[in-house]
Amino acid sequence: MKTLCIFLFTLPLSCLANTAVDDVSVNYLTSLHYSGPEGWPTAGKPYAPPIYNAERDQLLGISSTGHVDIFGNDTRAANMWGLAPVQGHYFSLAKDIKSYVGFAEHPQLDRLYSIDLDGNIFYVHSDGSNKNIVFDNSEEELSSQPNVQPIFDQQGRLLFIDTDGESYSRLMRLDADNTLIEMHRFNNNPHGYYTGAGGMLLSGNTLFGYLAYPRGTPFLDTLSIDDDFIVGALYAMDLSNDPVQSPEIIHEFTLAEGEVPWTRGEAARIATYLVEDQQGYLYGTTSVGTCKTKGIIVHNQQEAKFDNGICGGSYDLYSVTDKENLIHTEYPHYDGSNPFGSVFRVKKDGSDFVLVHTFSDLDGSQPRGPMAITDNGYLYGTTMGGGAHKDEVISVKQGNPYPSQFGEVTGNGTIYRIRLADIKVENGVVVESGFEHVHSFKAGIDVEADGKVPTGIMLAANGNLYGTTLYGGRGYTDNSGNKYLNDKFGTVFEVDLSAQQPTGSVSISITPGSIKQGEQAEVTWSSFNATDCKATGETVIGDWQPDSPLEPQGSMVISPQTGVYTLTVNCKDSDVNSRFAALATLYVDAEAKAKDSESLSYGNGGSLDWRWLFLLTAAALFKPVRTTRFK
């Protein structure tokens, strides 16, 4: 079986290094900050991978929330953000958009559709502009918390799942005239309870998707722990006729095969999806049905639901002496035989179902989120937990200690891949899986931190993969000048399938770095072994035009209005197809919250450890210059 190390609990975690395969590189791009730093827009947790705009060479993403002031106004929130696919600075796009699901690209029009946390269906253009609500949910016809990515059918109609997470799930369609149609209400649970509905895939005119049959909270109210207990299903639905007929169940999942996520709440929003290969096989994943488990409120001995760290993320295993709450079972706090989840393969008629790989926690836990199949025949996906690294979900202010790992801090998550041509099945048994562990995410105050709890992966037209994490961002300086060594909010990352590291570099400086309105500052940039350089940013400032081409080196004088401005140059390496970037920040009638030598903390969310910043401070020049350089 193709693996990079044997996953035995007695082996050291070093066999799962951050990136464990030679032909790809996993690259941190930026951290999404909820409250600063100065000059950065605010953004919350990204529950879905970004989408890529090839024409603008730009990533677009949605966060669940942004910044709300003391009056409840969402004035600064960058719930929708953009980013050149290089390490650097994200920027604000449409405001007042909060979503748990990402974008669906319209097959004919220049539009990206999604559903916000008020249940409104909206679109923006492919550059993120011109937000337009096409279905106003003020009458609450839809649930306010969508749980799976919408898709388009062959007629350009939007399909999505509407569910309240506890009593109903239904397949909905938004027609071209923005009429909302209920296509089917799922009621397949053989145990007589709510039927959950998961990720969808359209193959020709047949819709495939997941159904979940909830069995309750582990150790608290589960219906059964029998390996043969039916916990979910795959369905196929012919969309040729209108109205559609009831779906055909092509496979039922047993508890031994793994569950389909069904519960409400943040962790459940990272849904389970399907992909199809060129041979017509469907691939998908199973995990735990709920990220909750039984706990005890100590002072009254009452049993209740508590977060189970098996899904990664925020997790406290309390002791009786320190806290009032206690998870009463040993990790993984789960009462089934498949606690960490599996990847499966099945034909579209439901035959030849096999579990291609079952995770062990060290190589990943809870495979969820969108997956991708690349041109060279690899299936790529992410797991919410597991892996080589375990870090707290917390922001640590400079001068405070990073908390010691009390109890059971769980893994940060992984990237995996399966070489589809290597899968071998004999007599219904997988004898070769093609599975490889690709990357273990790292959070905490580590200078190389790249996130915790990935949300899936997206294949872009430029040939690379992109994704986000919910937690684990790098350090920053907030609007009050407080320095944090890390951030509990998430990151954006790239999987470069060429693994060719750029040999070039680019730098940019603004002199002086702080001016009064009406004064001038000089922007100077230079590069080595670089082509196709571009200016990026949010605002036109004189001759500085975002998305316009730049010479490999040059300078210009600018005199902007009052504000904080971040200018970025991104270039393409002359030898490989990779891009790299550098950025600098200018303050106009605005106080610079960081010392001049600390400007790197603005450039990429804090790629430099604060100890290095102290060393840079000692070498600071008297004349304010804001400059960064990335290679």
XYZ file of C-alpha atoms in Angstrom:
631
model
C 0.000 0.000 0.000
C 1.492 3.356 -1.024
C 2.109 5.315 2.153
C 5.016 7.389 3.330
C 5.294 5.751 6.727
C 3.581 2.969 8.594
C 0.962 4.525 10.820
C 1.627 2.798 14.108
C 1.136 4.630 17.361
C 4.640 3.621 18.436
C 6.292 5.530 15.615
C 7.513 9.110 16.111
C 5.454 11.876 14.542
C 8.498 12.952 12.541
C 7.431 10.462 9.866
C 4.626 12.944 9.113
C 6.610 16.069 8.408
C 4.748 19.221 7.385
C 4.907 18.404 3.670
C 5.745 14.773 3.127
C 5.897 14.373 -0.678
C 8.576 15.720 -2.958
C 6.561 16.634 -6.047
C 4.277 19.257 -4.429
C 4.770 22.174 -2.060
C 2.178 23.547 0.358
C 2.550 27.314 0.649
C 1.069 29.688 3.206
C -0.434 32.773 1.505
C -2.051 34.936 4.187
C -3.852 35.065 7.537
C -7.402 36.410 7.851
C -7.620 38.805 10.819
C -10.830 39.671 12.639
C -9.525 42.798 14.391
C -6.668 44.322 12.482
C -3.854 44.956 11.885
C -4.028 48.597 10.814
C -4.355 48.738 7.073
C -5.860 45.274 6.797
C -9.583 44.720 6.357
C -11.249 42.456 8.896
C -12.442 38.961 8.056
C -13.775 36.028 10.027
C -13.665 32.259 9.645
C -13.629 30.954 6.044
C -15.716 27.775 5.906
C -15.068 27.039 2.229
C -12.107 27.192 -0.178
C -11.788 30.319 -2.333
C -12.646 30.423 -6.013
C -10.067 31.478 -8.625
C -10.545 34.190 -11.257
C -8.092 33.358 -14.040
C -8.611 36.634 -15.929
C -7.567 38.692 -12.894
C -5.258 36.037 -11.402
C -7.130 36.481 -8.134
C -8.670 34.357 -5.397
C -12.077 35.292 -3.953
C -13.388 33.982 -0.658
C -16.193 34.434 1.882
C -15.972 34.536 5.655
C -18.674 33.858 8.196
C -18.383 37.214 9.919
C -16.337 40.381 10.101
C -16.047 43.321 12.476
C -19.136 44.778 14.158
C -18.852 48.061 16.061
C -20.454 48.790 19.462
C -23.645 49.938 17.720
C -23.976 46.679 15.778
C -22.949 48.220 12.454
C -20.878 45.992 10.181
C -19.018 48.986 8.773
C -15.512 47.578 8.341
C -16.306 43.942 7.726
C -14.591 42.322 4.769
C -16.797 39.262 4.755
C -15.838 38.789 1.126
C -12.143 39.163 0.364
C -9.733 38.926 -2.532
C -6.104 37.845 -2.710
C -3.512 37.535 -5.443
C -2.376 33.868 -5.272
C 0.918 34.773 -3.644
C 2.019 35.298 -0.069
C 0.802 38.747 0.862
C -2.098 41.013 1.737
C -5.783 40.231 1.229
C -8.199 43.045 0.448
C -11.864 43.806 0.993
C -14.503 43.162 -1.653
C -18.271 43.198 -1.044
C -19.393 43.897 2.514
C -22.359 42.563 4.469
C -21.872 39.038 3.130
C -21.569 36.270 5.683
C -21.662 32.666 4.559
C -20.820 29.113 5.525
C -20.696 28.028 1.859
C -18.562 29.167 -1.046
C -19.335 30.233 -4.595
C -20.941 28.405 -7.510
C -19.813 29.750 -10.890
C -22.629 30.352 -13.373
C -22.021 28.273 -16.546
C -22.807 31.142 -18.962
C -22.897 34.476 -17.111
C -20.114 36.359 -15.378
C -21.608 35.626 -11.957
C -20.682 33.815 -8.755
C -23.645 32.664 -6.651
C -23.820 31.853 -2.959
C -26.225 31.887 0.016
C -25.596 34.094 3.038
C -26.321 33.480 6.708
C -29.654 35.254 6.416
C -30.769 32.761 3.774
C -30.521 35.319 0.943
C -29.352 34.026 -2.437
C -27.007 36.518 -4.106
C -24.444 36.845 -6.835
C -21.397 38.982 -7.501
C -19.405 39.343 -10.679
C -16.267 37.256 -11.049
C -14.142 40.134 -9.754
C -16.254 40.326 -6.583
C -18.143 43.461 -7.569
C -21.837 44.364 -7.866
C -23.444 42.278 -5.180
C -27.070 41.549 -6.122
C -29.612 39.686 -3.973
C -31.767 37.562 -6.297
C -33.841 35.898 -3.572
C -34.688 37.958 -0.497
C -35.280 35.679 2.479
C -36.862 38.317 4.700
C -39.970 36.090 4.901
C -37.735 33.242 6.135
C -38.768 30.755 3.477
C -35.284 29.238 3.724
C -33.133 28.296 6.676
C -30.678 30.997 7.707
C -27.735 28.557 7.807
C -27.008 26.797 4.495
C -24.825 23.725 4.932
C -23.569 22.617 1.496
C -22.172 24.295 -1.607
C -24.806 25.176 -4.245
C -24.284 23.905 -7.808
C -25.767 24.641 -11.257
C -27.660 22.151 -13.402
C -27.319 21.871 -17.174
C -30.004 24.519 -17.702
C -28.148 27.089 -15.585
C -30.500 26.744 -12.595
C -29.080 26.876 -9.075
C -29.516 23.732 -6.954
C -28.995 23.758 -3.197
C -30.023 22.020 0.025
C -32.251 23.825 2.505
C -32.267 22.305 5.993
C -32.851 23.393 9.565
C -30.538 20.637 10.746
C -33.119 18.967 12.955
C -36.465 18.386 11.233
C -36.246 18.686 7.414
C -33.933 18.672 4.403
C -35.118 19.542 0.914
C -33.625 19.951 -2.538
C -34.312 23.454 -3.857
C -33.922 25.108 -7.269
C -33.659 28.770 -8.214
C -34.837 29.248 -11.799
C -33.512 31.828 -14.254
C -36.407 34.158 -13.392
C -35.425 33.831 -9.698
C -38.460 31.681 -8.897
C -37.789 29.315 -5.990
C -38.909 25.690 -6.437
C -38.933 22.866 -3.878
C -37.886 19.838 -5.931
C -37.886 17.124 -3.274
C -38.195 16.765 0.497
C -36.029 13.948 1.840
C -37.705 11.501 4.191
C -35.624 8.341 3.858
C -34.436 7.699 7.408
C -35.298 4.054 8.220
C -35.181 4.890 11.930
C -38.060 7.339 11.646
C -36.120 10.500 12.475
C -34.868 13.539 10.544
C -33.009 12.901 7.256
C -29.986 15.111 6.656
C -28.798 15.921 3.128
C -25.178 16.561 2.158
C -22.923 17.494 -0.718
C -24.143 17.184 -4.322
C -22.528 16.199 -7.622
C -24.134 16.506 -11.061
C -23.042 13.867 -13.608
C -24.829 14.375 -16.902
C -28.443 14.869 -15.886
C -28.197 12.747 -12.733
C -27.764 14.336 -9.333
C -25.829 12.373 -6.701
C -25.711 13.278 -3.039
C -25.499 12.146 0.583
C -28.233 11.389 3.064
C -27.558 11.223 6.795
C -29.566 9.141 9.258
C -28.660 10.606 12.668
C -28.105 8.095 15.449
C -27.601 10.667 18.224
C -24.692 11.977 20.312
C -21.998 9.406 21.191
C -22.376 7.960 24.714
C -25.388 10.205 25.337
C -28.366 9.206 23.205
C -27.088 7.026 20.350
C -29.594 4.617 18.839
C -27.028 1.884 18.247
C -23.318 1.082 18.234
C -23.735 -2.005 16.031
C -21.300 -2.022 13.075
C -24.172 -2.990 10.745
C -26.443 -0.126 11.859
C -27.463 2.011 8.852
C -26.295 5.612 9.349
C -26.678 7.165 5.903
C -26.904 6.645 2.163
C -25.930 7.809 -1.321
C -28.754 8.696 -3.679
C -29.105 9.244 -7.425
C -31.859 11.471 -8.822
C -32.763 11.836 -12.497
C -33.368 15.521 -13.281
C -34.659 14.892 -16.831
C -38.287 15.373 -15.873
C -39.997 18.156 -13.978
C -41.219 17.423 -11.381
C -38.460 14.962 -10.518
C -39.089 11.483 -9.207
C -37.965 10.318 -5.780
C -34.240 9.546 -5.544
C -32.871 6.033 -5.918
C -30.751 4.841 -2.982
C -27.580 3.374 -4.515
C -25.670 2.613 -1.286
C -26.419 2.576 2.422
C -23.590 3.336 4.861
C -23.117 1.188 7.930
C -21.565 2.488 11.115
C -18.426 0.494 10.296
C -18.115 2.360 6.978
C -18.529 5.733 8.681
C -21.207 8.356 9.165
C -22.394 11.347 7.157
C -22.194 14.714 9.009
C -25.664 15.883 9.985
C -25.620 18.174 13.022
C -25.912 21.935 13.030
C -23.106 24.091 14.323
C -19.823 25.356 12.992
C -17.918 22.098 12.599
C -20.851 20.488 10.778
C -20.703 23.225 8.130
C -17.583 21.683 6.647
C -19.703 19.253 4.704
C -18.891 16.027 2.868
C -18.674 16.102 -0.945
C -18.334 13.848 -4.000
C -16.062 13.846 -7.067
C -16.088 11.712 -10.234
C -13.080 10.338 -12.122
C -12.713 9.677 -15.862
C -13.711 6.023 -15.426
C -17.060 7.020 -13.919
C -16.292 6.127 -10.307
C -17.599 8.333 -7.533
C -15.306 9.155 -4.605
C -16.431 10.526 -1.281
C -15.750 10.439 2.425
C -17.341 9.464 5.702
C -16.549 10.735 9.187
C -18.403 11.136 12.481
C -22.005 12.260 12.264
C -21.628 14.888 14.981
C -18.663 16.693 16.509
C -20.334 16.529 19.923
C -19.929 13.919 22.637
C -21.271 13.231 26.114
C -19.969 15.312 28.980
C -20.886 15.847 32.610
C -21.608 19.114 34.403
C -19.746 18.309 37.585
C -21.593 20.401 40.138
C -24.961 18.773 39.400
C -23.858 15.564 37.591
C -26.094 16.451 34.651
C -25.208 14.870 31.310
C -24.855 17.249 28.366
C -23.283 17.659 24.903
C -19.727 18.979 24.656
C -17.392 19.680 21.737
C -15.370 16.627 20.743
C -11.835 17.521 19.677
C -11.837 14.672 17.169
C -12.922 17.304 14.624
C -10.069 19.677 15.470
C -10.681 23.279 16.373
C -11.583 24.700 19.747
C -11.522 21.894 22.277
C -11.111 21.685 26.063
C -10.938 18.460 27.975
C -11.658 19.698 31.458
C -10.557 18.160 34.748
C -12.864 17.947 37.756
C -10.605 20.134 39.843
C -10.073 22.956 37.338
C -13.430 23.270 35.619
C -17.055 22.414 36.161
C -17.345 20.334 32.998
C -15.877 16.941 32.183
C -15.852 14.782 29.066
C -16.134 11.430 30.713
C -14.609 9.132 28.070
C -11.117 8.667 26.664
C -10.121 10.176 23.342
C -11.492 9.876 20.665
C -14.724 10.120 22.737
C -16.616 8.177 20.075
C -18.624 4.969 20.334
C -18.255 3.621 16.777
C -15.614 1.388 15.198
C -14.535 3.980 12.583
C -13.770 7.130 14.608
C -11.460 8.914 12.140
C -13.287 8.435 8.851
C -12.686 6.891 5.428
C -12.427 7.619 1.704
C -14.662 5.402 -0.440
C -15.114 4.540 -4.115
C -18.307 3.341 -5.780
C -19.736 3.003 -9.281
C -22.646 5.267 -10.161
C -25.056 2.357 -10.052
C -23.965 1.624 -6.471
C -21.861 -1.439 -7.257
C -18.239 -2.138 -6.316
C -18.341 -0.057 -3.133
C -15.035 -0.158 -1.211
C -13.358 1.836 1.521
C -10.166 2.884 -0.268
C -8.532 4.235 2.893
C -9.472 4.453 6.571
C -7.685 7.150 8.565
C -5.735 6.488 11.753
C -5.592 10.035 13.239
C -1.847 10.287 12.640
C -2.504 10.467 8.893
C -5.709 12.479 9.336
C -9.078 12.556 11.065
C -12.488 13.582 9.689
C -12.076 13.948 5.907
C -14.414 16.733 4.871
C -14.779 19.602 2.451
C -14.554 19.774 -1.352
C -12.039 17.458 -3.042
C -10.322 17.693 -6.422
C -8.989 15.277 -9.046
C -5.966 16.607 -10.942
C -4.984 15.998 -14.550
C -2.237 13.581 -13.500
C -4.753 11.322 -11.762
C -4.510 12.226 -8.087
C -7.462 12.752 -5.788
C -6.647 15.506 -3.261
C -8.587 16.210 -0.076
C -8.274 17.517 3.477
C -9.090 16.283 6.964
C -10.337 18.561 9.724
C -8.155 16.976 12.408
C -5.314 14.553 12.916
C -1.778 14.828 11.632
C 1.593 15.440 13.201
C 0.911 18.759 14.957
C -1.387 19.710 17.836
C -1.984 23.342 18.759
C -4.426 25.395 20.813
C -7.035 27.650 19.185
C -6.112 30.864 20.960
C -4.431 34.222 20.299
C -1.399 34.914 22.489
C -0.384 38.489 23.226
C 3.309 39.288 23.223
C 4.685 38.873 26.727
C 2.188 36.168 27.658
C 3.122 32.482 27.612
C 1.650 30.141 25.052
C -0.571 27.808 27.092
C 0.749 24.378 27.919
C -1.276 21.586 26.392
C -3.618 20.603 29.174
C -5.662 17.512 28.474
C -5.898 16.264 24.905
C -5.232 18.913 22.263
C -6.059 17.322 18.933
C -4.432 17.455 15.521
C -4.507 20.494 13.253
C -5.579 18.620 10.120
C -3.965 17.292 6.985
C -3.858 17.200 3.193
C -3.898 13.755 1.610
C -3.943 12.388 -1.905
C -4.739 9.095 -3.612
C -3.178 8.049 -6.906
C -6.264 6.595 -8.550
C -4.375 4.368 -10.995
C -2.696 2.603 -8.073
C -5.930 1.430 -6.440
C -6.135 -2.360 -6.641
C -9.132 -4.367 -5.453
C -9.131 -8.168 -5.323
C -12.286 -10.074 -4.395
C -13.822 -6.919 -2.947
C -10.761 -6.174 -0.771
C -8.461 -3.185 -1.323
C -4.913 -4.545 -1.549
C -3.371 -1.272 -2.793
C -4.898 2.100 -1.912
C -2.622 4.639 -3.618
C -2.963 6.751 -0.450
C -0.290 9.288 0.520
C -0.118 11.719 3.401
C 0.823 15.074 1.856
C 0.876 17.710 4.600
C 0.259 18.249 8.319
C -0.897 21.760 9.210
C 0.901 23.723 11.925
C -0.646 26.426 14.103
C 0.453 28.102 17.345
C 3.217 30.686 17.572
C 5.545 28.862 15.206
C 7.060 31.165 12.608
C 6.071 28.675 9.883
C 2.460 28.316 11.052
C 0.012 27.718 8.185
C -3.295 26.992 9.915
C -5.561 24.543 11.738
C -8.726 22.751 10.489
C -8.647 22.979 6.659
C -12.024 23.345 4.956
C -11.391 21.483 1.709
C -9.550 22.158 -1.509
C -10.268 23.730 -4.911
C -8.490 23.093 -8.248
C -7.813 26.372 -10.054
C -7.388 27.079 -13.749
C -3.712 27.890 -13.114
C -3.120 24.224 -12.225
C -2.702 24.671 -8.473
C -4.940 23.856 -5.525
C -6.182 26.431 -3.000
C -7.897 26.198 0.341
C -8.523 27.864 3.682
C -8.259 26.891 7.333
C -10.638 27.959 10.097
C -7.954 28.718 12.686
C -4.222 29.088 13.202
C -3.231 32.384 11.588
C 0.129 34.090 12.062
C 0.881 36.978 14.381
C -0.091 40.611 13.847
C -0.294 44.021 15.496
C -3.851 45.183 16.170
C -5.347 48.661 15.766
C -4.341 49.575 19.319
C -0.713 48.631 18.803
C -0.938 45.331 20.685
C 1.289 42.635 19.202
C -0.042 39.086 19.013
C 2.236 36.140 18.337
C -0.487 34.260 16.473
C -4.164 34.532 15.549
C -7.005 32.122 16.241
C -8.644 33.004 12.925
C -7.718 31.174 9.751
C -5.418 31.192 6.756
C -5.347 30.804 2.970
C -2.960 28.233 1.485
C -1.794 26.951 -1.897
C -0.805 23.468 -3.016
C 1.692 23.987 -5.836
C 1.573 20.817 -7.904
C 4.792 21.667 -9.727
C 6.802 21.912 -6.486
C 9.105 24.280 -8.352
C 10.259 26.951 -5.975
C 10.784 30.397 -7.547
C 14.380 31.532 -7.869
C 13.478 35.198 -8.282
C 12.521 37.848 -5.764
C 10.789 41.219 -5.543
C 10.927 44.073 -3.043
C 8.970 47.307 -2.577
C 9.501 50.324 -0.325
C 7.584 53.531 0.426
C 9.643 56.533 1.528
C 8.741 58.043 3.891
C 6.351 55.516 5.375
C 4.211 58.135 7.160
C 3.140 61.493 5.660
C 0.568 64.251 6.041
C -2.200 64.740 3.510
C -0.839 66.796 0.608
C 2.700 65.504 1.097
C 4.363 63.081 -1.279
C 5.845 59.617 -0.844
C 7.984 57.674 -3.297
C 7.123 54.061 -4.115
C 10.151 52.090 -5.338
C 10.241 48.458 -6.363
C 12.778 46.120 -7.884
C 12.950 42.460 -8.793
C 15.350 39.714 -9.774
C 14.663 37.013 -12.378
C 11.032 38.170 -12.643
C 8.506 38.883 -15.388
C 4.822 39.849 -15.658
C 4.846 42.121 -12.600
C 1.536 43.643 -11.482
C 0.343 46.229 -9.011
C -2.332 45.024 -6.606
C -4.373 46.703 -3.909
C -7.787 48.219 -3.317
C -7.379 51.854 -4.361
C -6.169 53.846 -7.346
C -3.534 56.314 -6.111
C -2.279 58.545 -8.899
C -0.314 56.373 -11.305
C -0.612 53.353 -9.003
C -3.361 51.369 -10.727
C -4.387 48.042 -9.136
C -4.153 45.084 -11.545
C -2.105 47.123 -13.992
C 1.273 45.882 -15.317
C 4.536 47.154 -13.854
C 8.077 47.102 -15.147
C 10.376 44.699 -13.248
C 11.791 47.748 -11.489
C 10.685 51.337 -11.165
C 9.420 54.128 -8.942
C 6.612 56.655 -8.776
C 5.536 59.510 -6.532
C 2.093 59.347 -4.923
C 0.114 61.743 -2.720
C -3.044 59.989 -1.469
C -5.847 61.196 0.755
C -5.946 60.463 4.485
C -5.879 56.738 5.232
C -3.755 53.628 5.503
C -2.665 52.100 2.188
C -0.998 48.802 1.415
C 0.620 48.454 -2.019
C 1.654 45.076 -3.395
C 3.801 44.045 -6.346
C 3.467 40.459 -7.546
C 5.600 38.971 -10.296
C 6.096 35.671 -12.085
C 9.367 33.801 -11.839
C 11.274 33.752 -15.115
C 12.207 30.084 -14.745
C 9.079 28.502 -13.252
C 5.387 29.357 -13.326
C 5.248 30.387 -9.664
C 4.394 33.886 -8.508
C 5.854 35.818 -5.603
C 5.025 39.173 -4.059
C 6.106 41.963 -1.747
C 4.099 44.692 -0.065
C 4.557 47.922 1.868
C 2.230 50.126 3.932
C 1.838 53.925 3.827
C 0.174 56.000 6.571
C -1.379 59.339 5.577
C -2.444 61.409 8.597
C -2.623 58.100 10.455
C -0.506 56.846 13.307
C 1.696 53.871 12.487
C 0.917 51.353 15.217
C 4.050 49.289 14.626
C 7.635 50.439 14.706
C 9.227 51.017 11.331
C 11.256 47.835 11.610
C 8.138 45.817 12.375
C 6.466 46.481 9.046
C 6.916 42.845 8.062
C 4.129 41.976 10.459
C 1.767 43.700 8.053
C 3.137 42.033 4.972
C 1.979 38.482 5.451
C 0.261 38.243 8.782
C 3.523 38.101 10.672
C 5.942 35.820 8.889
C 8.662 36.905 11.267
C 8.803 35.848 14.892
C 8.759 38.776 17.365
C 12.319 37.929 18.486
C 13.529 38.673 14.964
C 11.575 41.906 15.004
C 13.480 42.990 18.105
C 16.719 42.401 16.227
C 15.424 44.421 13.310
C 14.464 47.240 15.654
C 18.058 47.572 16.727
C 19.053 48.094 13.118
C 16.229 50.501 12.230
C 17.003 53.595 10.201
C 16.024 57.054 11.401
C 14.158 57.821 8.190
C 10.814 55.940 8.084
C 10.840 53.420 5.270
C 8.262 50.662 4.940
C 9.602 47.818 2.894
C 9.236 44.072 2.570
C 10.723 41.439 0.354
C 9.562 37.926 -0.364
C 11.229 35.218 -2.334
